[in-house]
Amino acid sequence: MHLSVIGLGLIGGSSCAAIRGAHPDWTITGYARSIATREAALARGLIDHAADSLEDAGAADLVLIAVPMGQFRDVFAAVSRGRHAHTLVTDAGSTKGSVVADVESVLGAMPAWFVPGHPIAGSEQSGLDATNAELYVDHQVILTPVTSTAADAVDTVTAFWRDQGARVSHMTPTRHDEVLALTSHLPHVLAFTLVHALSDDDEHLDIFRYAAGGFRDFTRIAGSDPVMWRDIALANQAAVLVGIDRFADRLTQLRTMIASADQDGLIRSFERARAARELFKALSEQGAQHVTESHPSVFQVRAGGALTGRIRVPGDKSISHRAVMLGALADGVTTITGFLEGEDAIATVQAFREMGVVIEGPTEGQIRVHGAGIDGLKAPQAPLYVGNSGTTMRLLTGILAGQAFNTVLEGDSSLSRRPMRRVAEPLGQLGANVTTSASGTPPVVVTGGQPLTGTHVDLTVASAQVKSAVLLAGLYASGTTSVTEPAVTRDHTERMLNGFGVPVRREGATAFVEGGQRLTAAAIDVPADISSAAFFLVAASIVPGSDLTLEHVGLNPTRTGVLEILKLMGADITVLNPREVGGEPVGDLRVRASALRGVEIPASLVPLAIDEFPVLFVAAACATGVTCVQGAEELRVKESDRIQSMVDGLSALGVQIEGTPDGAVIQGQGLDARFRSAEVQAHEDHRIAMALTVAGLRAPDGVIVHDCANVATSFPNFIGLARQVGFALDVRA
Ligand code: NAD
């Protein structure tokens, strides 16, 4: 590989040093404006050759441009003249909209071979002397490809940064500039301005002499290169101005609070900032862990002894979301235990913090939500970003439809492709003003201040999220809101509203709620997720001699399809200690090994067990006779095509299974099922990974399951709990 680096300062020089270590066999050409810099880089062994011109430097396999933003356009123009047909080009500039505009002004359009990028690493030092081979280790690099960028170019540039120890993520150039304006450019502007303002004072030497460590930390970045920051402020002018205006407004508000000795206002403002700072710390620690402890992605499992013991699997995600939402709208303090601390539920927490709700935690699954009351949400300062959480976006849309203020909801690139019109349209029937992009996807724009009128809504899609959005909007509507669903879906929202003191009436497929009511805070012990419990229910059913108890499992009838299907198949499952928590039925499940038989799965149970089918396929493979699943076409559009993934996996283990457009036909191997040893793929789908691992419990010579890394995010302690109950499971990275 022939790498060419243009700009041999902190950023370019550090890349040369890191690549030298990672790929001693690569050839590195370098170019900087001054001959002295090129010679110094050669003398230090950072580069193999110094190019004589920018055009010359463009003739490589991969070119990195790391020059000040103000120089980028001319450098790019020269590189595009000198490049070979196959040369890929990337850059390290701190703003991306300007880079795209520069490239378009040179070439007329963004070419497939250019991948804009930005390493979020650096220091106030610049120049070749600041070069550091470790600069990018555990740091983010954001790539901002556009639609015309070639996928394999993105892959090559991603690998280039990963080889230097960085984590790579993707954004649009606009989103990048908005985010960086607030997290990097604005802080630099503030640090420069603070030091500047203080140095206007004749006494400034005294001020600086007595300044404490906090002042030094806060102003450290005012030691950065003024030319570089002038270029950045101008290259990202629009977004930086938005940031400055937002900051100026807040500062004015704070000034008023101090002037009028508004104690509550000050506490609220500082508490909110501290909570956001804590979340930021937790997120950056999580991010760092993600890299250093890379999650095991290969599971090796084989038939072993019986599965025994008592375990509690993680909390239910749907209930975790709703507990925070209703807690935020309630009067009083809601305590939540057993909260699932995944990224999606955290997105809900953060969204309410943005709307002024004080939320403590989560710490070890515990959260305290200081409810703002049904009418107490405040307008967020910026669009609410909910990451990958569809539940947050859809349910929140219902709540926001009833507010006096306007809001915009945004998500990551995958959520930004999911359908949102299905929630916008029914809310419109209540009088809400909710719009989506032309293709019906996020961002979702909710115009507040619309009077909502209770009405009847007939849903065309069976979706618990859409039903919930309508019911939540109904809290803000005059009179009665009712919603009829075409097929039964999860009713966690209805039950939890009851738990918070707002009755939701049910008549057949229709739920009714009255507007104008207040919610009362509650204590919610989030039930363990039955979808996670399902892996252990099937495992203990198919491993002879097993006797396992799963504690505090949510037994909401809209979620227990898996129990009913397993019971139809002859599973031995008993519900112990049934009880009710926050409106939800809960119990301990004792499961013992039993002789399963094949069944025709009733259509009515299919939607109630949709997430559990991968592991139910494994139960079917160990049953006597044929199992037939129909009406489950949704499985084809989940994280992977789950029908195909299971057909491929189980066939490799020697199971006779045939996929159909909406299900599968599985010939069970009966009580003595012995699966063949094989290596199978989970296709980065956590449920496929765990289902195939359960199948491995009937493979005397073992099964190797690849692509399991994201089991860690959906079911953080799966490996530990599986081993605890007796899975013969080894894992590796
Ligand atoms: P630097 O001042 O340390 O190095 C810049 C290099 O570019 C020098 O070697 C200089 O000789 C060379 N150069 C300048 N004009 C040139 C031209 N017309 N032709 C060829 N070479 C030229 O700067 P840096 O800190 O390495 O920053 C480089 C880029 O990376 C900038 O666009 C900056 O926005 C971005 N960036 C900087 C940081 C940071 O913290 N320093 C972080 C991320 C990204």
GROMACS .gro file of C-alpha atoms in nm, residues 282-701:
model
  420
  282ALA     CA    1  -2.096   0.784   3.135
  283LEU     CA    2  -2.128   0.781   2.757
  284SER     CA    3  -1.760   0.851   2.702
  285GLU     CA    4  -1.666   0.581   2.952
  286GLN     CA    5  -1.903   0.336   2.781
  287GLY     CA    6  -1.746   0.430   2.449
  288ALA     CA    7  -1.395   0.371   2.581
  289GLN     CA    8  -1.495   0.035   2.727
  290HIS     CA    9  -1.644  -0.058   2.396
  291VAL     CA   10  -1.300  -0.038   2.241
  292THR     CA   11  -1.078  -0.172   2.516
  293GLU     CA   12  -1.298  -0.465   2.614
  294SER     CA   13  -1.400  -0.564   2.264
  295HIS     CA   14  -1.700  -0.789   2.311
  296PRO     CA   15  -1.662  -1.159   2.241
  297SER     CA   16  -1.793  -1.224   1.895
  298VAL     CA   17  -1.743  -1.599   1.866
  299PHE     CA   18  -1.939  -1.835   2.091
  300GLN     CA   19  -1.837  -2.202   2.117
  301VAL     CA   20  -2.094  -2.422   2.280
  302ARG     CA   21  -2.147  -2.796   2.313
  303ALA     CA   22  -2.378  -3.042   2.481
  304GLY     CA   23  -2.301  -3.061   2.854
  305GLY     CA   24  -2.489  -3.139   3.173
  306ALA     CA   25  -2.833  -3.037   3.295
  307LEU     CA   26  -2.918  -2.666   3.342
  308THR     CA   27  -3.009  -2.574   3.698
  309GLY     CA   28  -3.035  -2.277   3.938
  310ARG     CA   29  -3.224  -1.945   3.977
  311ILE     CA   30  -3.146  -1.638   3.766
  312ARG     CA   31  -3.297  -1.298   3.684
  313VAL     CA   32  -3.253  -1.185   3.324
  314PRO     CA   33  -3.231  -0.810   3.239
  315GLY     CA   34  -3.526  -0.572   3.267
  316ASP     CA   35  -3.785  -0.525   2.995
  317LYS     CA   36  -3.695  -0.251   2.749
  318SER     CA   37  -4.052  -0.148   2.662
  319ILE     CA   38  -4.136  -0.104   3.030
  320SER     CA   39  -3.809   0.080   3.106
  321HIS     CA   40  -3.895   0.342   2.840
  322ARG     CA   41  -4.250   0.391   2.959
  323ALA     CA   42  -4.157   0.415   3.327
  324VAL     CA   43  -3.932   0.714   3.249
  325MET     CA   44  -4.190   0.880   3.022
  326LEU     CA   45  -4.483   0.851   3.259
  327GLY     CA   46  -4.259   0.933   3.558
  328ALA     CA   47  -4.158   1.255   3.380
  329LEU     CA   48  -4.525   1.354   3.323
  330ALA     CA   49  -4.639   1.257   3.675
  331ASP     CA   50  -4.668   1.464   3.991
  332GLY     CA   51  -4.411   1.350   4.248
  333VAL     CA   52  -4.097   1.137   4.237
  334THR     CA   53  -4.107   0.803   4.053
  335THR     CA   54  -3.850   0.543   4.154
  336ILE     CA   55  -3.754   0.280   3.901
  337THR     CA   56  -3.554  -0.035   3.979
  338GLY     CA   57  -3.444  -0.309   3.739
  339PHE     CA   58  -3.416  -0.045   3.462
  340LEU     CA   59  -3.248  -0.174   3.146
  341GLU     CA   60  -2.944   0.052   3.104
  342GLY     CA   61  -2.921   0.011   2.727
  343GLU     CA   62  -2.858   0.295   2.484
  344ASP     CA   63  -3.223   0.311   2.374
  345ALA     CA   64  -3.373   0.362   2.719
  346ILE     CA   65  -3.095   0.611   2.803
  347ALA     CA   66  -3.203   0.809   2.495
  348THR     CA   67  -3.547   0.846   2.654
  349VAL     CA   68  -3.390   0.966   2.981
  350GLN     CA   69  -3.181   1.222   2.797
  351ALA     CA   70  -3.473   1.350   2.590
  352PHE     CA   71  -3.669   1.432   2.907
  353ARG     CA   72  -3.364   1.595   3.064
  354GLU     CA   73  -3.350   1.816   2.755
  355MET     CA   74  -3.708   1.913   2.836
  356GLY     CA   75  -3.616   2.020   3.188
  357VAL     CA   76  -3.704   1.704   3.386
  358VAL     CA   77  -3.459   1.625   3.667
  359ILE     CA   78  -3.366   1.257   3.650
  360GLU     CA   79  -3.112   1.094   3.883
  361GLY     CA   80  -2.927   0.785   3.765
  362PRO     CA   81  -2.934   0.527   3.627
  363THR     CA   82  -2.706   0.366   3.881
  364GLU     CA   83  -2.714  -0.013   3.891
  365GLY     CA   84  -3.059  -0.018   3.735
  366GLN     CA   85  -3.204   0.248   3.968
  367ILE     CA   86  -3.348   0.583   3.859
  368ARG     CA   87  -3.539   0.863   4.031
  369VAL     CA   88  -3.753   1.077   3.805
  370HIS     CA   89  -3.866   1.411   3.953
  371GLY     CA   90  -4.192   1.441   3.762
  372ALA     CA   91  -4.259   1.776   3.597
  373GLY     CA   92  -4.636   1.718   3.589
  374ILE     CA   93  -4.851   1.671   3.278
  375ASP     CA   94  -4.803   2.039   3.183
  376GLY     CA   95  -4.448   2.087   3.309
  377LEU     CA   96  -4.224   1.999   3.012
  378LYS     CA   97  -4.005   2.280   2.882
  379ALA     CA   98  -3.911   2.347   2.521
  380PRO     CA   99  -3.578   2.178   2.441
  381GLN     CA  100  -3.302   2.409   2.316
  382ALA     CA  101  -3.227   2.199   2.009
  383PRO     CA  102  -3.367   1.901   1.817
  384LEU     CA  103  -3.408   1.597   2.041
  385TYR     CA  104  -3.165   1.328   1.924
  386VAL     CA  105  -3.285   0.978   2.014
  387GLY     CA  106  -3.011   0.764   1.857
  388ASN     CA  107  -3.145   0.433   1.732
  389SER     CA  108  -3.454   0.421   1.953
  390GLY     CA  109  -3.775   0.389   1.752
  391THR     CA  110  -3.977   0.352   2.073
  392THR     CA  111  -3.850   0.686   2.204
  393MET     CA  112  -3.923   0.862   1.877
  394ARG     CA  113  -4.274   0.727   1.825
  395LEU     CA  114  -4.402   0.750   2.183
  396LEU     CA  115  -4.246   1.089   2.236
  397THR     CA  116  -4.419   1.219   1.922
  398GLY     CA  117  -4.751   1.144   2.094
  399ILE     CA  118  -4.648   1.336   2.406
  400LEU     CA  119  -4.501   1.627   2.209
  401ALA     CA  120  -4.817   1.661   1.999
  402GLY     CA  121  -4.985   1.797   2.313
  403GLN     CA  122  -4.722   2.053   2.413
  404ALA     CA  123  -4.732   2.429   2.366
  405PHE     CA  124  -4.383   2.433   2.209
  406ASN     CA  125  -4.236   2.309   1.880
  407THR     CA  126  -3.994   2.017   1.866
  408VAL     CA  127  -3.786   1.828   1.615
  409LEU     CA  128  -3.696   1.462   1.671
  410GLU     CA  129  -3.389   1.317   1.504
  411GLY     CA  130  -3.227   0.974   1.506
  412ASP     CA  131  -2.918   0.794   1.381
  413SER     CA  132  -2.883   0.685   1.020
  414SER     CA  133  -3.069   0.358   1.070
  415LEU     CA  134  -3.363   0.515   1.257
  416SER     CA  135  -3.368   0.788   0.992
  417ARG     CA  136  -3.480   0.525   0.741
  418ARG     CA  137  -3.771   0.391   0.947
  419PRO     CA  138  -4.135   0.483   0.877
  420MET     CA  139  -4.284   0.764   1.090
  421ARG     CA  140  -4.591   0.860   0.888
  422ARG     CA  141  -4.771   0.571   1.057
  423VAL     CA  142  -4.757   0.778   1.378
  424ALA     CA  143  -4.791   1.125   1.222
  425GLU     CA  144  -5.120   1.043   1.044
  426PRO     CA  145  -5.321   0.905   1.339
  427LEU     CA  146  -5.202   1.195   1.556
  428GLY     CA  147  -5.322   1.431   1.283
  429GLN     CA  148  -5.674   1.291   1.334
  430LEU     CA  149  -5.662   1.435   1.688
  431GLY     CA  150  -5.564   1.773   1.547
  432ALA     CA  151  -5.188   1.744   1.597
  433ASN     CA  152  -4.947   1.895   1.350
  434VAL     CA  153  -4.674   1.633   1.294
  435THR     CA  154  -4.470   1.617   0.975
  436THR     CA  155  -4.195   1.390   0.846
  437SER     CA  156  -3.958   1.401   0.551
  438ALA     CA  157  -4.116   1.360   0.206
  439SER     CA  158  -4.048   0.987   0.224
  440GLY     CA  159  -4.220   0.957   0.563
  441THR     CA  160  -3.898   0.921   0.763
  442PRO     CA  161  -3.736   1.132   1.040
  443PRO     CA  162  -3.674   1.407   1.125
  444VAL     CA  163  -4.019   1.434   1.280
  445VAL     CA  164  -4.132   1.794   1.327
  446VAL     CA  165  -4.404   1.855   1.586
  447THR     CA  166  -4.564   2.199   1.584
  448GLY     CA  167  -4.694   2.269   1.931
  449GLY     CA  168  -4.986   2.480   2.050
  450GLN     CA  169  -5.247   2.279   1.854
  451PRO     CA  170  -5.565   2.210   2.050
  452LEU     CA  171  -5.621   1.832   2.043
  453THR     CA  172  -5.971   1.690   2.029
  454GLY     CA  173  -6.050   1.340   2.154
  455THR     CA  174  -6.165   1.123   1.867
  456HIS     CA  175  -6.170   0.763   1.752
  457VAL     CA  176  -5.867   0.637   1.561
  458ASP     CA  177  -5.868   0.313   1.360
  459LEU     CA  178  -5.511   0.198   1.312
  460THR     CA  179  -5.413   0.034   0.987
  461VAL     CA  180  -5.089  -0.113   1.124
  462ALA     CA  181  -5.073  -0.335   1.432
  463SER     CA  182  -4.813  -0.140   1.627
  464ALA     CA  183  -4.791  -0.095   2.002
  465GLN     CA  184  -4.579   0.216   1.946
  466VAL     CA  185  -4.840   0.389   1.731
  467LYS     CA  186  -5.123   0.289   1.965
  468SER     CA  187  -4.920   0.425   2.259
  469ALA     CA  188  -4.851   0.754   2.080
  470VAL     CA  189  -5.226   0.806   2.025
  471LEU     CA  190  -5.310   0.725   2.388
  472LEU     CA  191  -5.037   0.956   2.519
  473ALA     CA  192  -5.159   1.237   2.292
  474GLY     CA  193  -5.508   1.155   2.426
  475LEU     CA  194  -5.392   1.271   2.770
  476TYR     CA  195  -5.372   1.621   2.620
  477ALA     CA  196  -5.697   1.602   2.416
  478SER     CA  197  -6.040   1.723   2.516
  479GLY     CA  198  -6.286   1.440   2.588
  480THR     CA  199  -6.232   1.075   2.507
  481THR     CA  200  -5.968   0.938   2.273
  482SER     CA  201  -6.011   0.580   2.156
  483VAL     CA  202  -5.793   0.364   1.937
  484THR     CA  203  -5.871   0.033   1.770
  485GLU     CA  204  -5.588  -0.193   1.662
  486PRO     CA  205  -5.617  -0.442   1.374
  487ALA     CA  206  -5.443  -0.714   1.581
  488VAL     CA  207  -5.353  -0.736   1.948
  489THR     CA  208  -5.022  -0.566   2.033
  490ARG     CA  209  -4.832  -0.506   2.356
  491ASP     CA  210  -5.036  -0.311   2.610
  492HIS     CA  211  -4.759  -0.186   2.841
  493THR     CA  212  -4.864   0.177   2.797
  494GLU     CA  213  -5.226   0.107   2.895
  495ARG     CA  214  -5.120  -0.090   3.201
  496MET     CA  215  -4.865   0.160   3.315
  497LEU     CA  216  -5.107   0.451   3.273
  498ASN     CA  217  -5.336   0.256   3.509
  499GLY     CA  218  -5.038   0.215   3.745
  500PHE     CA  219  -4.992   0.597   3.740
  501GLY     CA  220  -5.359   0.652   3.825
  502VAL     CA  221  -5.502   0.720   3.477
  503PRO     CA  222  -5.760   0.453   3.393
  504VAL     CA  223  -5.750   0.314   3.039
  505ARG     CA  224  -6.065   0.127   2.951
  506ARG     CA  225  -6.058  -0.163   2.709
  507GLU     CA  226  -6.347  -0.295   2.499
  508GLY     CA  227  -6.243  -0.568   2.256
  509ALA     CA  228  -5.972  -0.429   2.030
  510THR     CA  229  -6.034  -0.069   2.143
  511ALA     CA  230  -5.866   0.124   2.426
  512PHE     CA  231  -6.016   0.448   2.567
  513VAL     CA  232  -5.853   0.728   2.764
  514GLU     CA  233  -5.996   1.055   2.896
  515GLY     CA  234  -5.801   1.378   2.847
  516GLY     CA  235  -5.721   1.632   3.117
  517GLN     CA  236  -5.612   1.391   3.390
  518ARG     CA  237  -5.301   1.408   3.609
  519LEU     CA  238  -5.059   1.121   3.667
  520THR     CA  239  -4.937   1.027   4.014
  521ALA     CA  240  -4.576   0.911   4.065
  522ALA     CA  241  -4.526   0.538   4.124
  523ALA     CA  242  -4.258   0.287   4.223
  524ILE     CA  243  -4.178   0.056   3.932
  525ASP     CA  244  -3.969  -0.262   3.965
  526VAL     CA  245  -3.923  -0.334   3.594
  527PRO     CA  246  -4.003  -0.700   3.524
  528ALA     CA  247  -3.738  -0.919   3.364
  529ASP     CA  248  -3.782  -0.935   2.986
  530ILE     CA  249  -3.966  -1.247   2.874
  531SER     CA  250  -3.793  -1.223   2.535
  532SER     CA  251  -3.458  -1.267   2.712
  533ALA     CA  252  -3.603  -1.536   2.942
  534ALA     CA  253  -3.717  -1.731   2.632
  535PHE     CA  254  -3.362  -1.848   2.552
  536PHE     CA  255  -3.341  -2.013   2.894
  537LEU     CA  256  -3.696  -2.151   2.875
  538VAL     CA  257  -3.608  -2.337   2.555
  539ALA     CA  258  -3.258  -2.433   2.677
  540ALA     CA  259  -3.390  -2.597   2.994
  541SER     CA  260  -3.673  -2.766   2.801
  542ILE     CA  261  -3.435  -2.937   2.555
  543VAL     CA  262  -3.146  -3.034   2.787
  544PRO     CA  263  -3.230  -3.357   2.974
  545GLY     CA  264  -3.246  -3.334   3.352
  546SER     CA  265  -3.272  -2.952   3.362
  547ASP     CA  266  -3.462  -2.766   3.635
  548LEU     CA  267  -3.428  -2.389   3.618
  549THR     CA  268  -3.611  -2.094   3.779
  550LEU     CA  269  -3.630  -1.752   3.610
  551GLU     CA  270  -3.721  -1.482   3.860
  552HIS     CA  271  -3.954  -1.178   3.831
  553VAL     CA  272  -4.042  -1.235   3.465
  554GLY     CA  273  -4.300  -1.002   3.307
  555LEU     CA  274  -4.607  -1.208   3.215
  556ASN     CA  275  -4.807  -0.950   3.027
  557PRO     CA  276  -5.054  -1.154   2.816
  558THR     CA  277  -4.950  -0.959   2.505
  559ARG     CA  278  -4.598  -1.093   2.548
  560THR     CA  279  -4.651  -1.450   2.669
  561GLY     CA  280  -4.711  -1.609   2.328
  562VAL     CA  281  -4.381  -1.792   2.372
  563LEU     CA  282  -4.506  -1.956   2.694
  564GLU     CA  283  -4.828  -2.065   2.529
  565ILE     CA  284  -4.648  -2.205   2.226
  566LEU     CA  285  -4.400  -2.393   2.444
  567LYS     CA  286  -4.685  -2.530   2.654
  568LEU     CA  287  -4.865  -2.647   2.337
  569MET     CA  288  -4.542  -2.826   2.250
  570GLY     CA  289  -4.552  -3.003   2.586
  571ALA     CA  290  -4.300  -2.790   2.780
  572ASP     CA  291  -4.304  -2.822   3.158
  573ILE     CA  292  -4.328  -2.461   3.278
  574THR     CA  293  -4.491  -2.353   3.604
  575VAL     CA  294  -4.565  -1.995   3.713
  576LEU     CA  295  -4.471  -1.947   4.077
  577ASN     CA  296  -4.561  -1.654   4.303
  578PRO     CA  297  -4.773  -1.459   4.050
  579ARG     CA  298  -4.803  -1.091   4.143
  580GLU     CA  299  -4.866  -0.746   3.994
  581VAL     CA  300  -4.605  -0.467   3.964
  582GLY     CA  301  -4.696  -0.121   3.825
  583GLY     CA  302  -5.001  -0.269   3.650
  584GLU     CA  303  -4.797  -0.555   3.498
  585PRO     CA  304  -4.838  -0.923   3.589
  586VAL     CA  305  -4.510  -1.081   3.701
  587GLY     CA  306  -4.409  -1.429   3.822
  588ASP     CA  307  -4.118  -1.668   3.865
  589LEU     CA  308  -4.102  -1.935   3.594
  590ARG     CA  309  -3.985  -2.287   3.682
  591VAL     CA  310  -3.895  -2.486   3.373
  592ARG     CA  311  -3.797  -2.851   3.360
  593ALA     CA  312  -3.678  -3.063   3.068
  594SER     CA  313  -3.955  -3.238   2.882
  595ALA     CA  314  -4.041  -3.429   2.565
  596LEU     CA  315  -4.152  -3.161   2.316
  597ARG     CA  316  -4.381  -3.233   2.022
  598GLY     CA  317  -4.418  -3.052   1.691
  599VAL     CA  318  -4.723  -2.828   1.646
  600GLU     CA  319  -4.894  -2.611   1.392
  601ILE     CA  320  -4.844  -2.270   1.555
  602PRO     CA  321  -5.183  -2.092   1.582
  603ALA     CA  322  -5.192  -1.769   1.380
  604SER     CA  323  -5.328  -1.581   1.683
  605LEU     CA  324  -5.009  -1.649   1.880
  606VAL     CA  325  -4.767  -1.540   1.607
  607PRO     CA  326  -4.769  -1.163   1.679
  608LEU     CA  327  -4.744  -1.234   2.053
  609ALA     CA  328  -4.418  -1.426   2.011
  610ILE     CA  329  -4.261  -1.260   1.709
  611ASP     CA  330  -3.926  -1.189   1.875
  612GLU     CA  331  -3.902  -1.539   2.019
  613PHE     CA  332  -3.929  -1.735   1.693
  614PRO     CA  333  -3.556  -1.791   1.641
  615VAL     CA  334  -3.531  -1.984   1.966
  616LEU     CA  335  -3.873  -2.148   1.911
  617PHE     CA  336  -3.729  -2.290   1.586
  618VAL     CA  337  -3.465  -2.457   1.804
  619ALA     CA  338  -3.734  -2.604   2.031
  620ALA     CA  339  -3.910  -2.733   1.718
  621ALA     CA  340  -3.588  -2.897   1.596
  622CYS     CA  341  -3.574  -3.095   1.924
  623ALA     CA  342  -3.944  -3.192   1.919
  624THR     CA  343  -4.105  -3.508   1.786
  625GLY     CA  344  -4.290  -3.442   1.460
  626VAL     CA  345  -4.329  -3.140   1.236
  627THR     CA  346  -4.369  -2.776   1.346
  628CYS     CA  347  -4.522  -2.531   1.107
  629VAL     CA  348  -4.502  -2.149   1.139
  630GLN     CA  349  -4.708  -1.920   0.913
  631GLY     CA  350  -4.795  -1.551   0.910
  632ALA     CA  351  -4.457  -1.444   1.046
  633GLU     CA  352  -4.330  -1.250   0.741
  634GLU     CA  353  -4.217  -0.968   0.972
  635LEU     CA  354  -3.927  -1.198   1.069
  636ARG     CA  355  -3.774  -1.128   0.730
  637VAL     CA  356  -3.726  -0.755   0.806
  638LYS     CA  357  -3.581  -0.766   1.157
  639GLU     CA  358  -3.209  -0.707   1.239
  640SER     CA  359  -3.145  -0.988   0.989
  641ASP     CA  360  -3.378  -1.196   0.773
  642ARG     CA  361  -3.447  -1.417   1.072
  643ILE     CA  362  -3.616  -1.692   0.871
  644GLN     CA  363  -3.318  -1.725   0.639
  645SER     CA  364  -3.063  -1.692   0.921
  646MET     CA  365  -3.226  -1.977   1.116
  647VAL     CA  366  -3.277  -2.193   0.806
  648ASP     CA  367  -2.905  -2.156   0.725
  649GLY     CA  368  -2.793  -2.212   1.085
  650LEU     CA  369  -3.011  -2.510   1.168
  651SER     CA  370  -2.954  -2.676   0.827
  652ALA     CA  371  -2.580  -2.663   0.894
  653LEU     CA  372  -2.649  -2.852   1.219
  654GLY     CA  373  -2.829  -3.123   1.022
  655VAL     CA  374  -3.187  -3.012   1.093
  656GLN     CA  375  -3.445  -3.053   0.816
  657ILE     CA  376  -3.594  -2.705   0.791
  658GLU     CA  377  -3.752  -2.532   0.500
  659GLY     CA  378  -3.813  -2.156   0.487
  660THR     CA  379  -4.140  -2.022   0.341
  661PRO     CA  380  -4.216  -1.657   0.258
  662ASP     CA  381  -4.388  -1.611   0.596
  663GLY     CA  382  -4.246  -1.884   0.819
  664ALA     CA  383  -4.087  -2.227   0.817
  665VAL     CA  384  -4.156  -2.598   0.833
  666ILE     CA  385  -3.927  -2.783   1.072
  667GLN     CA  386  -3.888  -3.158   1.097
  668GLY     CA  387  -3.805  -3.224   1.464
  669GLN     CA  388  -3.535  -3.478   1.552
  670GLY     CA  389  -3.717  -3.587   1.868
  671LEU     CA  390  -3.608  -3.656   2.220
  672ASP     CA  391  -3.264  -3.787   2.124
  673ALA     CA  392  -3.179  -3.502   1.887
  674ARG     CA  393  -2.803  -3.486   1.830
  675PHE     CA  394  -2.697  -3.198   1.611
  676ARG     CA  395  -2.395  -3.203   1.383
  677SER     CA  396  -2.090  -2.998   1.468
  678ALA     CA  397  -2.072  -2.687   1.249
  679GLU     CA  398  -1.965  -2.323   1.224
  680VAL     CA  399  -2.265  -2.094   1.179
  681GLN     CA  400  -2.326  -1.721   1.135
  682ALA     CA  401  -2.543  -1.497   1.354
  683HIS     CA  402  -2.533  -1.213   1.096
  684GLU     CA  403  -2.482  -0.961   1.379
  685ASP     CA  404  -2.834  -1.039   1.497
  686HIS     CA  405  -2.835  -1.086   1.874
  687ARG     CA  406  -3.139  -1.314   1.882
  688ILE     CA  407  -2.999  -1.542   1.611
  689ALA     CA  408  -2.670  -1.558   1.805
  690MET     CA  409  -2.839  -1.665   2.128
  691ALA     CA  410  -3.082  -1.905   1.955
  692LEU     CA  411  -2.800  -2.087   1.773
  693THR     CA  412  -2.605  -2.100   2.100
  694VAL     CA  413  -2.902  -2.274   2.262
  695ALA     CA  414  -2.909  -2.518   1.968
  696GLY     CA  415  -2.545  -2.598   2.041
  697LEU     CA  416  -2.656  -2.753   2.372
  698ARG     CA  417  -2.769  -3.054   2.165
  699ALA     CA  418  -2.444  -3.083   1.965
  700PRO     CA  419  -2.208  -3.334   2.131
  701ASP     CA  420  -1.912  -3.212   1.922
   0.00000   0.00000   0.00000
